[in-house]
Amino acid sequence: MLDEFMQSPAYVMACQQFDRVADILDIGQSERIRTKMPKRAMIVSVPTRMDDGHTEMFTGYRVQHHLSVGPTKGGLRYHPDVTLGEVAALAMWMSWKCSLCGLPYGGAKGGVTCDPRKMSRGELERMTRRFTQEMIPFIGPHVDVMAPDLGTNEQIMAWMMDTYSMHEGNPVPQIVTGKPVALGGSAGRKEATGRGVAYLVNRTLDNLNMKSEGTRVVVQGFGNVGSITAQQLHRFGARIIGVSDYTGGIHNPQGLDVNKLIDHTTRHGSLEGFVDGCETITNDELLQLECEVLIPAALERQITEKNVGKIRCRVLAEAANGPTTIEADSVLRQRDDIFLIPDVLCNAGGVIVSYFEWVQDLQSFFWTEAEVNDKLYRQLELAYQQVLQMAKKQKLYMRDAALALGISKIAQAKQVRGLFP
Ligand code: NAD
């Protein structure tokens, strides 16, 4: 099992990224191993009564990468391909992201291997509650705080909060973030990741002396992150010429009506069947469309050595976590025609507002959406400027600069805390 985990492609990719940056930063062997290895990795069985009466045994995972500066923080994903190795890689990326953005958290990630689209609401609720129950010894508002990710949403967070609160005997809203506002969720959290992606895309277009108006944008994945990003950029005047989800893609060079697309996916659960003057294309074709901004907002490892040479964009904004393989990345870093906004920076809006939600819950003092957005943009801007400066000063690729900033702060924290005992 441990071998399988260490050899999973996502985990190998996260470790290779770390090693490259640890070399750049010249981190000593002792700090290197402490900074890289996950603190805890849990595997739990999640027996769930299905609607037809039989019991299905799901497997759940949680990896807490480091607890050196505060609780761990990270999403929970429901997807058929979830593995311990993938979750461990995502937990590492969360660590670098939180550190880069100055948040007092280590990274974590969790997941249950299941297909939420094939499960009823009752089955999802029972599985979520049982998973939360199995996690109770390992989580807490000052230990590990979960949030939505691929395949999970506000409702799943509400069931988790309820299960944990029933166990404690009093409401504990700060146990999860990304929950409904009615339960202590933050205004603007649902939109935060997409809003952050759109903000950074606009800042980058400014820096490159390009205009947002009429900019051609392609988005892979039309869930929470992809749809909000598309909606925000559409509002700024960009032309969304292609989008896709697990059912395939659609393309209209004149621009798609994003609000109609959101209506359609809300009613039908996917983009399938959307016809409004557009042609259907495959996900592969979508990634190769000529555009100014390409935004992978679905799964990991979508930009590979096979398609990286065919990508035709000026800005690659990694809204998904780990969308570019190591092999593709080594090609990308040679391509001066593409400006990269790396995942740990690009999608950080989500965890920044999750942090705001946790702070609001701990204080029982809530902010308006305008306050949340204002603070979000300030925090993102600071991280963006730091990465740009580091990249410029040290002549680094944007991904290396972002990771170096995140990793160096954690290595330093570990060093000054010392090794126990
Ligand atoms: P989601 O479940 O809401 O949406 C995922 C979308 O991807 C759906 O439209 C789905 O159909 C599509 N998809 C799935 N498989 C696909 C495939 N093979 N090809 C094309 N599209 C496919 O998930 P989300 O919350 O929007 O997360 C998307 C990505 O953003 C993930 O990588 C996640 O880790 C990352 N992310 C999410 C958040 C957040 O706040 N939700 C924060 C940071 C990063």
GROMACS .gro file of C-alpha atoms and ligand atoms in nm:
model
  465
    1MET     CA    1   0.000   0.000   0.000
    2LEU     CA    2   0.282   0.240   0.096
    3ASP     CA    3   0.466   0.163  -0.229
    4GLU     CA    4   0.150   0.225  -0.430
    5PHE     CA    5   0.106   0.559  -0.255
    6MET     CA    6   0.470   0.668  -0.305
    7GLN     CA    7   0.458   0.574  -0.673
    8SER     CA    8   0.127   0.738  -0.762
    9PRO     CA    9   0.182   0.982  -1.054
   10ALA     CA   10   0.043   1.284  -0.867
   11TYR     CA   11   0.258   1.218  -0.558
   12VAL     CA   12   0.572   1.161  -0.767
   13MET     CA   13   0.495   1.487  -0.949
   14ALA     CA   14   0.452   1.684  -0.622
   15CYS     CA   15   0.780   1.537  -0.486
   16GLN     CA   16   0.971   1.621  -0.804
   17GLN     CA   17   0.843   1.979  -0.789
   18PHE     CA   18   0.951   1.998  -0.425
   19ASP     CA   19   1.299   1.854  -0.493
   20ARG     CA   20   1.364   2.102  -0.775
   21VAL     CA   21   1.274   2.395  -0.551
   22ALA     CA   22   1.460   2.254  -0.248
   23ASP     CA   23   1.771   2.247  -0.471
   24ILE     CA   24   1.715   2.609  -0.576
   25LEU     CA   25   1.673   2.709  -0.209
   26ASP     CA   26   1.960   2.485  -0.101
   27ILE     CA   27   1.757   2.338   0.186
   28GLY     CA   28   1.966   2.097   0.398
   29GLN     CA   29   1.882   1.723   0.401
   30SER     CA   30   1.724   1.721   0.750
   31GLU     CA   31   1.491   2.014   0.685
   32ARG     CA   32   1.418   1.881   0.337
   33ILE     CA   33   1.282   1.547   0.452
   34ARG     CA   34   1.080   1.705   0.737
   35THR     CA   35   0.929   1.961   0.501
   36LYS     CA   36   0.844   1.713   0.228
   37MET     CA   37   0.695   1.409   0.404
   38PRO     CA   38   0.329   1.414   0.515
   39LYS     CA   39   0.273   1.421   0.890
   40ARG     CA   40  -0.025   1.184   0.892
   41ALA     CA   41  -0.207   0.973   0.634
   42MET     CA   42  -0.534   0.803   0.724
   43ILE     CA   43  -0.731   0.538   0.535
   44VAL     CA   44  -1.080   0.455   0.661
   45SER     CA   45  -1.355   0.217   0.556
   46VAL     CA   46  -1.687   0.392   0.511
   47PRO     CA   47  -1.970   0.136   0.517
   48THR     CA   48  -2.283   0.299   0.374
   49ARG     CA   49  -2.639   0.171   0.352
   50MET     CA   50  -2.755   0.217  -0.007
   51ASP     CA   51  -3.114   0.287  -0.110
   52ASP     CA   52  -3.175  -0.073  -0.219
   53GLY     CA   53  -3.079  -0.196   0.130
   54HIS     CA   54  -2.732  -0.338   0.059
   55THR     CA   55  -2.419  -0.205   0.231
   56GLU     CA   56  -2.150  -0.056   0.009
   57MET     CA   57  -1.795  -0.026   0.147
   58PHE     CA   58  -1.631   0.297   0.032
   59THR     CA   59  -1.271   0.390   0.110
   60GLY     CA   60  -1.192   0.734   0.250
   61TYR     CA   61  -0.858   0.913   0.286
   62ARG     CA   62  -0.718   1.214   0.467
   63VAL     CA   63  -0.360   1.335   0.453
   64GLN     CA   64  -0.239   1.610   0.687
   65HIS     CA   65   0.085   1.738   0.545
   66HIS     CA   66   0.226   1.949   0.828
   67LEU     CA   67   0.110   2.097   1.157
   68SER     CA   68   0.402   2.331   1.224
   69VAL     CA   69   0.223   2.667   1.209
   70GLY     CA   70  -0.145   2.593   1.275
   71PRO     CA   71  -0.420   2.345   1.191
   72THR     CA   72  -0.418   2.173   0.855
   73LYS     CA   73  -0.661   2.293   0.592
   74GLY     CA   74  -0.781   2.146   0.267
   75GLY     CA   75  -1.065   2.015   0.057
   76LEU     CA   76  -1.252   1.688   0.050
   77ARG     CA   77  -1.305   1.530  -0.290
   78TYR     CA   78  -1.557   1.270  -0.409
   79HIS     CA   79  -1.440   1.108  -0.732
   80PRO     CA   80  -1.399   0.750  -0.866
   81ASP     CA   81  -1.021   0.800  -0.918
   82VAL     CA   82  -0.936   0.924  -0.566
   83THR     CA   83  -0.629   0.745  -0.423
   84LEU     CA   84  -0.408   0.799  -0.121
   85GLY     CA   85  -0.121   0.915  -0.345
   86GLU     CA   86  -0.337   1.177  -0.517
   87VAL     CA   87  -0.465   1.304  -0.183
   88ALA     CA   88  -0.107   1.323  -0.046
   89ALA     CA   89   0.005   1.528  -0.348
   90LEU     CA   90  -0.291   1.764  -0.310
   91ALA     CA   91  -0.210   1.803   0.062
   92MET     CA   92   0.147   1.906  -0.023
   93TRP     CA   93   0.027   2.164  -0.276
   94MET     CA   94  -0.213   2.301  -0.012
   95SER     CA   95   0.084   2.350   0.224
   96TRP     CA   96   0.281   2.556  -0.027
   97LYS     CA   97  -0.034   2.753  -0.120
   98CYS     CA   98  -0.128   2.843   0.240
   99SER     CA   99   0.230   2.940   0.315
  100LEU     CA  100   0.262   3.150  -0.002
  101CYS     CA  101  -0.056   3.340   0.091
  102GLY     CA  102   0.050   3.396   0.453
  103LEU     CA  103  -0.224   3.176   0.603
  104PRO     CA  104  -0.156   3.010   0.942
  105TYR     CA  105  -0.224   2.658   0.814
  106GLY     CA  106  -0.051   2.345   0.698
  107GLY     CA  107  -0.197   2.167   0.398
  108ALA     CA  108  -0.435   1.871   0.401
  109LYS     CA  109  -0.659   1.693   0.156
  110GLY     CA  110  -0.916   1.417   0.178
  111GLY     CA  111  -1.128   1.212  -0.048
  112VAL     CA  112  -1.366   0.922  -0.083
  113THR     CA  113  -1.342   0.693  -0.385
  114CYS     CA  114  -1.698   0.705  -0.515
  115ASP     CA  115  -1.901   0.842  -0.804
  116PRO     CA  116  -2.125   1.109  -0.650
  117ARG     CA  117  -2.317   1.149  -0.976
  118LYS     CA  118  -2.446   0.792  -0.942
  119MET     CA  119  -2.550   0.827  -0.578
  120SER     CA  120  -2.881   0.951  -0.438
  121ARG     CA  121  -2.895   1.243  -0.195
  122GLY     CA  122  -2.968   0.999   0.090
  123GLU     CA  123  -2.670   0.778   0.000
  124LEU     CA  124  -2.441   1.081  -0.019
  125GLU     CA  125  -2.563   1.205   0.319
  126ARG     CA  126  -2.512   0.867   0.490
  127MET     CA  127  -2.165   0.823   0.336
  128THR     CA  128  -2.062   1.178   0.434
  129ARG     CA  129  -2.181   1.137   0.793
  130ARG     CA  130  -2.004   0.802   0.831
  131PHE     CA  131  -1.680   0.940   0.681
  132THR     CA  132  -1.698   1.236   0.923
  133GLN     CA  133  -1.756   1.000   1.216
  134GLU     CA  134  -1.449   0.792   1.115
  135MET     CA  135  -1.242   1.114   1.098
  136ILE     CA  136  -1.348   1.252   1.438
  137PRO     CA  137  -1.032   1.137   1.624
  138PHE     CA  138  -0.815   1.321   1.369
  139ILE     CA  139  -0.995   1.650   1.303
  140GLY     CA  140  -1.098   1.962   1.496
  141PRO     CA  141  -1.114   2.341   1.448
  142HIS     CA  142  -0.751   2.363   1.571
  143VAL     CA  143  -0.634   2.034   1.419
  144ASP     CA  144  -0.774   1.992   1.067
  145VAL     CA  145  -1.048   2.185   0.887
  146MET     CA  146  -1.209   2.051   0.567
  147ALA     CA  147  -1.368   2.237   0.272
  148PRO     CA  148  -1.538   2.150  -0.059
  149ASP     CA  149  -1.339   2.032  -0.360
  150LEU     CA  150  -1.412   1.827  -0.672
  151GLY     CA  151  -1.749   1.650  -0.634
  152THR     CA  152  -1.837   1.804  -0.296
  153ASN     CA  153  -2.027   2.122  -0.212
  154GLU     CA  154  -2.192   2.334   0.060
  155GLN     CA  155  -2.447   2.063   0.143
  156ILE     CA  156  -2.175   1.804   0.209
  157MET     CA  157  -2.003   2.057   0.440
  158ALA     CA  158  -2.336   2.117   0.620
  159TRP     CA  159  -2.372   1.741   0.692
  160MET     CA  160  -2.013   1.727   0.816
  161MET     CA  161  -2.068   2.025   1.044
  162ASP     CA  162  -2.387   1.868   1.179
  163THR     CA  163  -2.223   1.528   1.243
  164TYR     CA  164  -1.926   1.684   1.425
  165SER     CA  165  -2.154   1.918   1.626
  166MET     CA  166  -2.379   1.628   1.737
  167HIS     CA  167  -2.067   1.450   1.861
  168GLU     CA  168  -1.949   1.759   2.055
  169GLY     CA  169  -2.295   1.839   2.187
  170ASN     CA  170  -2.289   2.200   2.066
  171PRO     CA  171  -2.264   2.375   1.728
  172VAL     CA  172  -1.907   2.386   1.593
  173PRO     CA  173  -1.932   2.578   1.263
  174GLN     CA  174  -1.552   2.629   1.249
  175ILE     CA  175  -1.498   2.254   1.187
  176VAL     CA  176  -1.548   2.306   0.810
  177THR     CA  177  -1.544   2.596   0.565
  178GLY     CA  178  -1.741   2.639   0.245
  179LYS     CA  179  -2.064   2.564   0.430
  180PRO     CA  180  -2.395   2.746   0.372
  181VAL     CA  181  -2.414   3.104   0.503
  182ALA     CA  182  -2.711   2.994   0.720
  183LEU     CA  183  -2.469   2.775   0.922
  184GLY     CA  184  -2.188   3.029   0.961
  185GLY     CA  185  -2.049   3.010   0.609
  186SER     CA  186  -1.880   3.320   0.473
  187ALA     CA  187  -2.039   3.553   0.223
  188GLY     CA  188  -1.848   3.511  -0.102
  189ARG     CA  189  -1.683   3.173  -0.023
  190LYS     CA  190  -1.866   2.980  -0.296
  191GLU     CA  191  -1.745   3.227  -0.559
  192ALA     CA  192  -1.401   3.293  -0.406
  193THR     CA  193  -1.186   3.053  -0.607
  194GLY     CA  194  -1.330   3.159  -0.943
  195ARG     CA  195  -1.322   3.525  -0.842
  196GLY     CA  196  -0.955   3.490  -0.750
  197VAL     CA  197  -0.871   3.319  -1.080
  198ALA     CA  198  -1.047   3.595  -1.276
  199TYR     CA  199  -0.870   3.864  -1.072
  200LEU     CA  200  -0.526   3.716  -1.142
  201VAL     CA  201  -0.604   3.667  -1.511
  202ASN     CA  202  -0.701   4.033  -1.536
  203ARG     CA  203  -0.390   4.148  -1.348
  204THR     CA  204  -0.177   3.938  -1.583
  205LEU     CA  205  -0.348   4.076  -1.894
  206ASP     CA  206  -0.275   4.426  -1.757
  207ASN     CA  207   0.092   4.337  -1.702
  208LEU     CA  208   0.117   4.204  -2.055
  209ASN     CA  209  -0.050   4.519  -2.192
  210MET     CA  210  -0.346   4.318  -2.315
  211LYS     CA  211  -0.710   4.420  -2.274
  212SER     CA  212  -0.977   4.208  -2.101
  213GLU     CA  213  -1.242   4.323  -2.351
  214GLY     CA  214  -1.277   4.071  -2.630
  215THR     CA  215  -1.005   3.844  -2.487
  216ARG     CA  216  -1.073   3.486  -2.597
  217VAL     CA  217  -1.098   3.250  -2.300
  218VAL     CA  218  -1.122   2.870  -2.291
  219VAL     CA  219  -1.221   2.688  -1.969
  220GLN     CA  220  -1.188   2.315  -1.907
  221GLY     CA  221  -1.430   2.205  -1.631
  222PHE     CA  222  -1.756   2.385  -1.566
  223GLY     CA  223  -1.816   2.314  -1.197
  224ASN     CA  224  -1.782   2.560  -0.913
  225VAL     CA  225  -1.442   2.700  -1.013
  226GLY     CA  226  -1.475   2.688  -1.393
  227SER     CA  227  -1.825   2.836  -1.412
  228ILE     CA  228  -1.759   3.124  -1.170
  229THR     CA  229  -1.428   3.206  -1.340
  230ALA     CA  230  -1.603   3.214  -1.679
  231GLN     CA  231  -1.886   3.428  -1.539
  232GLN     CA  232  -1.647   3.679  -1.381
  233LEU     CA  233  -1.430   3.711  -1.693
  234HIS     CA  234  -1.743   3.744  -1.909
  235ARG     CA  235  -1.849   4.036  -1.685
  236PHE     CA  236  -1.511   4.203  -1.746
  237GLY     CA  237  -1.581   4.181  -2.120
  238ALA     CA  238  -1.389   3.865  -2.212
  239ARG     CA  239  -1.528   3.630  -2.478
  240ILE     CA  240  -1.565   3.273  -2.347
  241ILE     CA  241  -1.521   3.076  -2.668
  242GLY     CA  242  -1.499   2.721  -2.529
  243VAL     CA  243  -1.596   2.530  -2.214
  244SER     CA  244  -1.614   2.162  -2.124
  245ASP     CA  245  -1.704   1.917  -1.851
  246TYR     CA  246  -1.690   1.540  -1.809
  247THR     CA  247  -1.942   1.499  -2.095
  248GLY     CA  248  -1.727   1.689  -2.350
  249GLY     CA  249  -1.683   2.043  -2.475
  250ILE     CA  250  -1.861   2.315  -2.670
  251HIS     CA  251  -1.713   2.588  -2.886
  252ASN     CA  252  -1.840   2.914  -3.030
  253PRO     CA  253  -1.578   3.157  -3.170
  254GLN     CA  254  -1.828   3.444  -3.128
  255GLY     CA  255  -1.852   3.378  -2.754
  256LEU     CA  256  -2.082   3.163  -2.540
  257ASP     CA  257  -2.359   3.299  -2.319
  258VAL     CA  258  -2.215   3.201  -1.980
  259ASN     CA  259  -2.533   3.271  -1.783
  260LYS     CA  260  -2.731   3.041  -2.015
  261LEU     CA  261  -2.463   2.775  -1.968
  262ILE     CA  262  -2.490   2.804  -1.589
  263ASP     CA  263  -2.872   2.778  -1.612
  264HIS     CA  264  -2.836   2.468  -1.828
  265THR     CA  265  -2.587   2.292  -1.596
  266THR     CA  266  -2.798   2.381  -1.291
  267ARG     CA  267  -3.105   2.223  -1.452
  268HIS     CA  268  -2.943   1.923  -1.626
  269GLY     CA  269  -2.631   1.855  -1.417
  270SER     CA  270  -2.391   1.887  -1.712
  271LEU     CA  271  -2.324   2.075  -2.037
  272GLU     CA  272  -2.461   1.785  -2.242
  273GLY     CA  273  -2.747   1.891  -2.469
  274PHE     CA  274  -2.658   2.262  -2.470
  275VAL     CA  275  -2.723   2.399  -2.818
  276ASP     CA  276  -2.707   2.770  -2.882
  277GLY     CA  277  -2.519   2.825  -3.204
  278CYS     CA  278  -2.217   2.624  -3.085
  279GLU     CA  279  -2.039   2.309  -3.201
  280THR     CA  280  -1.951   2.016  -2.980
  281ILE     CA  281  -1.583   1.926  -2.942
  282THR     CA  282  -1.378   1.682  -2.732
  283ASN     CA  283  -1.183   1.782  -2.424
  284ASP     CA  284  -0.860   1.729  -2.621
  285GLU     CA  285  -0.975   1.963  -2.897
  286LEU     CA  286  -1.080   2.219  -2.639
  287LEU     CA  287  -0.730   2.238  -2.491
  288GLN     CA  288  -0.590   2.308  -2.837
  289LEU     CA  289  -0.823   2.598  -2.927
  290GLU     CA  290  -0.646   2.921  -3.017
  291CYS     CA  291  -0.716   3.173  -2.741
  292GLU     CA  292  -0.551   3.435  -2.521
  293VAL     CA  293  -0.635   3.263  -2.190
  294LEU     CA  294  -0.658   2.889  -2.127
  295ILE     CA  295  -0.794   2.781  -1.789
  296PRO     CA  296  -0.783   2.415  -1.686
  297ALA     CA  297  -1.040   2.397  -1.401
  298ALA     CA  298  -1.114   2.024  -1.375
  299LEU     CA  299  -0.870   1.748  -1.282
  300GLU     CA  300  -0.496   1.697  -1.240
  301ARG     CA  301  -0.262   1.599  -1.524
  302GLN     CA  302  -0.463   1.735  -1.817
  303ILE     CA  303  -0.175   1.915  -1.989
  304THR     CA  304   0.064   1.640  -2.084
  305GLU     CA  305   0.368   1.588  -2.305
  306LYS     CA  306   0.124   1.484  -2.580
  307ASN     CA  307  -0.076   1.808  -2.595
  308VAL     CA  308   0.157   2.074  -2.448
  309GLY     CA  309   0.310   2.152  -2.786
  310LYS     CA  310  -0.036   2.211  -2.932
  311ILE     CA  311  -0.157   2.460  -2.673
  312ARG     CA  312  -0.217   2.801  -2.830
  313CYS     CA  313  -0.268   3.059  -2.556
  314ARG     CA  314  -0.082   3.360  -2.417
  315VAL     CA  315  -0.180   3.301  -2.052
  316LEU     CA  316  -0.219   2.960  -1.889
  317ALA     CA  317  -0.414   3.002  -1.566
  318GLU     CA  318  -0.407   2.683  -1.359
  319ALA     CA  319  -0.737   2.696  -1.173
  320ALA     CA  320  -0.729   2.320  -1.108
  321ASN     CA  321  -0.469   2.169  -0.877
  322GLY     CA  322  -0.180   1.999  -1.058
  323PRO     CA  323  -0.324   2.022  -1.413
  324THR     CA  324   0.021   2.010  -1.579
  325THR     CA  325   0.241   1.700  -1.570
  326ILE     CA  326   0.614   1.727  -1.496
  327GLU     CA  327   0.694   1.632  -1.859
  328ALA     CA  328   0.460   1.900  -1.995
  329ASP     CA  329   0.596   2.150  -1.745
  330SER     CA  330   0.950   2.105  -1.870
  331VAL     CA  331   0.826   2.201  -2.219
  332LEU     CA  332   0.616   2.487  -2.086
  333ARG     CA  333   0.907   2.646  -1.900
  334GLN     CA  334   1.088   2.678  -2.237
  335ARG     CA  335   0.789   2.842  -2.406
  336ASP     CA  336   0.833   3.221  -2.372
  337ASP     CA  337   0.507   3.272  -2.560
  338ILE     CA  338   0.305   3.140  -2.262
  339PHE     CA  339   0.277   3.319  -1.928
  340LEU     CA  340   0.194   3.075  -1.646
  341ILE     CA  341  -0.015   3.154  -1.340
  342PRO     CA  342   0.072   2.844  -1.133
  343ASP     CA  343  -0.198   2.655  -0.944
  344VAL     CA  344  -0.072   2.735  -0.592
  345LEU     CA  345  -0.126   3.102  -0.670
  346CYS     CA  346  -0.404   3.087  -0.929
  347ASN     CA  347  -0.668   2.904  -0.724
  348ALA     CA  348  -0.564   3.039  -0.381
  349GLY     CA  349  -0.876   3.259  -0.357
  350GLY     CA  350  -1.068   2.957  -0.225
  351VAL     CA  351  -0.846   2.887   0.074
  352ILE     CA  352  -0.802   3.258   0.147
  353VAL     CA  353  -1.178   3.302   0.191
  354SER     CA  354  -1.196   2.968   0.375
  355TYR     CA  355  -0.949   3.123   0.619
  356PHE     CA  356  -1.175   3.429   0.648
  357GLU     CA  357  -1.470   3.197   0.716
  358TRP     CA  358  -1.278   3.014   0.993
  359VAL     CA  359  -1.176   3.346   1.152
  360GLN     CA  360  -1.535   3.476   1.137
  361ASP     CA  361  -1.667   3.152   1.295
  362LEU     CA  362  -1.406   3.159   1.573
  363GLN     CA  363  -1.506   3.519   1.654
  364SER     CA  364  -1.880   3.479   1.582
  365PHE     CA  365  -1.845   3.810   1.400
  366PHE     CA  366  -1.938   3.819   1.033
  367TRP     CA  367  -1.831   4.040   0.744
  368THR     CA  368  -2.020   4.163   0.439
  369GLU     CA  369  -1.946   4.022   0.095
  370ALA     CA  370  -1.784   4.353  -0.004
  371GLU     CA  371  -1.546   4.329   0.295
  372VAL     CA  372  -1.464   3.967   0.211
  373ASN     CA  373  -1.391   4.046  -0.155
  374ASP     CA  374  -1.183   4.350  -0.069
  375LYS     CA  375  -0.968   4.148   0.173
  376LEU     CA  376  -0.946   3.862  -0.080
  377TYR     CA  377  -0.812   4.086  -0.357
  378ARG     CA  378  -0.560   4.251  -0.121
  379GLN     CA  379  -0.424   3.918  -0.003
  380LEU     CA  380  -0.407   3.777  -0.357
  381GLU     CA  381  -0.240   4.091  -0.488
  382LEU     CA  382   0.030   4.066  -0.221
  383ALA     CA  383   0.104   3.702  -0.309
  384TYR     CA  384   0.098   3.784  -0.683
  385GLN     CA  385   0.345   4.072  -0.641
  386GLN     CA  386   0.576   3.858  -0.429
  387VAL     CA  387   0.580   3.582  -0.690
  388LEU     CA  388   0.635   3.827  -0.978
  389GLN     CA  389   0.922   3.994  -0.793
  390MET     CA  390   1.085   3.665  -0.697
  391ALA     CA  391   1.055   3.539  -1.056
  392LYS     CA  392   1.207   3.860  -1.191
  393LYS     CA  393   1.484   3.902  -0.935
  394GLN     CA  394   1.603   3.542  -0.937
  395LYS     CA  395   1.513   3.478  -1.303
  396LEU     CA  396   1.283   3.193  -1.206
  397TYR     CA  397   0.993   3.028  -1.382
  398MET     CA  398   0.664   3.141  -1.223
  399ARG     CA  399   0.591   2.796  -1.075
  400ASP     CA  400   0.937   2.771  -0.915
  401ALA     CA  401   0.905   3.123  -0.773
  402ALA     CA  402   0.562   3.052  -0.619
  403LEU     CA  403   0.672   2.717  -0.474
  404ALA     CA  404   1.000   2.861  -0.347
  405LEU     CA  405   0.816   3.130  -0.152
  406GLY     CA  406   0.575   2.877  -0.001
  407ILE     CA  407   0.832   2.607   0.076
  408SER     CA  408   1.097   2.838   0.223
  409LYS     CA  409   0.860   2.977   0.488
  410ILE     CA  410   0.764   2.626   0.604
  411ALA     CA  411   1.125   2.503   0.611
  412GLN     CA  412   1.213   2.810   0.819
  413ALA     CA  413   0.924   2.753   1.063
  414LYS     CA  414   1.033   2.392   1.112
  415GLN     CA  415   1.390   2.494   1.168
  416VAL     CA  416   1.311   2.754   1.436
  417ARG     CA  417   1.064   2.524   1.613
  418GLY     CA  418   1.335   2.259   1.630
  419LEU     CA  419   1.294   1.885   1.640
  420PHE     CA  420   1.094   1.726   1.924
  421PRO     CA  421   1.224   1.580   2.152
  422NAD     P1  422  -1.655   2.062  -0.932
  422NAD     O1  423  -1.683   1.921  -0.896
  422NAD     O2  424  -1.750   2.167  -0.889
  422NAD     O3  425  -1.635   2.075  -1.091
  422NAD     C1  426  -1.547   1.994  -1.163
  422NAD     C2  427  -1.577   2.011  -1.312
  422NAD     O4  428  -1.481   1.936  -1.388
  422NAD     C3  429  -1.715   1.958  -1.351
  422NAD     O5  430  -1.771   2.043  -1.448
  422NAD     C4  431  -1.682   1.823  -1.412
  422NAD     O6  432  -1.779   1.778  -1.506
  422NAD     C5  433  -1.552   1.856  -1.482
  422NAD     N1  434  -1.475   1.739  -1.519
  422NAD     C6  435  -1.459   1.623  -1.450
  422NAD     N2  436  -1.385   1.537  -1.524
  422NAD     C7  437  -1.351   1.602  -1.637
  422NAD     C8  438  -1.274   1.568  -1.750
  422NAD     N3  439  -1.216   1.448  -1.761
  422NAD     N4  440  -1.262   1.659  -1.850
  422NAD     C9  441  -1.320   1.781  -1.841
  422NAD     N5  442  -1.394   1.819  -1.735
  422NAD    C10  443  -1.409   1.731  -1.635
  422NAD     O7  444  -1.507   2.091  -0.874
  422NAD     P2  445  -1.442   2.233  -0.844
  422NAD     O8  446  -1.462   2.262  -0.700
  422NAD     O9  447  -1.482   2.330  -0.948
  422NAD    O10  448  -1.286   2.197  -0.858
  422NAD    C11  449  -1.222   2.198  -0.987
  422NAD    C12  450  -1.071   2.204  -0.965
  422NAD    O11  451  -1.037   2.321  -0.890
  422NAD    C13  452  -1.011   2.086  -0.887
  422NAD    O12  453  -0.881   2.061  -0.935
  422NAD    C14  454  -1.001   2.140  -0.747
  422NAD    O13  455  -0.903   2.073  -0.670
  422NAD    C15  456  -0.963   2.284  -0.775
  422NAD     N6  457  -0.992   2.378  -0.666
  422NAD    C16  458  -1.118   2.392  -0.619
  422NAD    C17  459  -1.142   2.485  -0.518
  422NAD    C18  460  -1.281   2.513  -0.466
  422NAD    O14  461  -1.296   2.609  -0.389
  422NAD     N7  462  -1.382   2.439  -0.504
  422NAD    C19  463  -1.035   2.560  -0.463
  422NAD    C20  464  -0.908   2.542  -0.516
  422NAD    C21  465  -0.887   2.451  -0.618
   0.00000   0.00000   0.00000
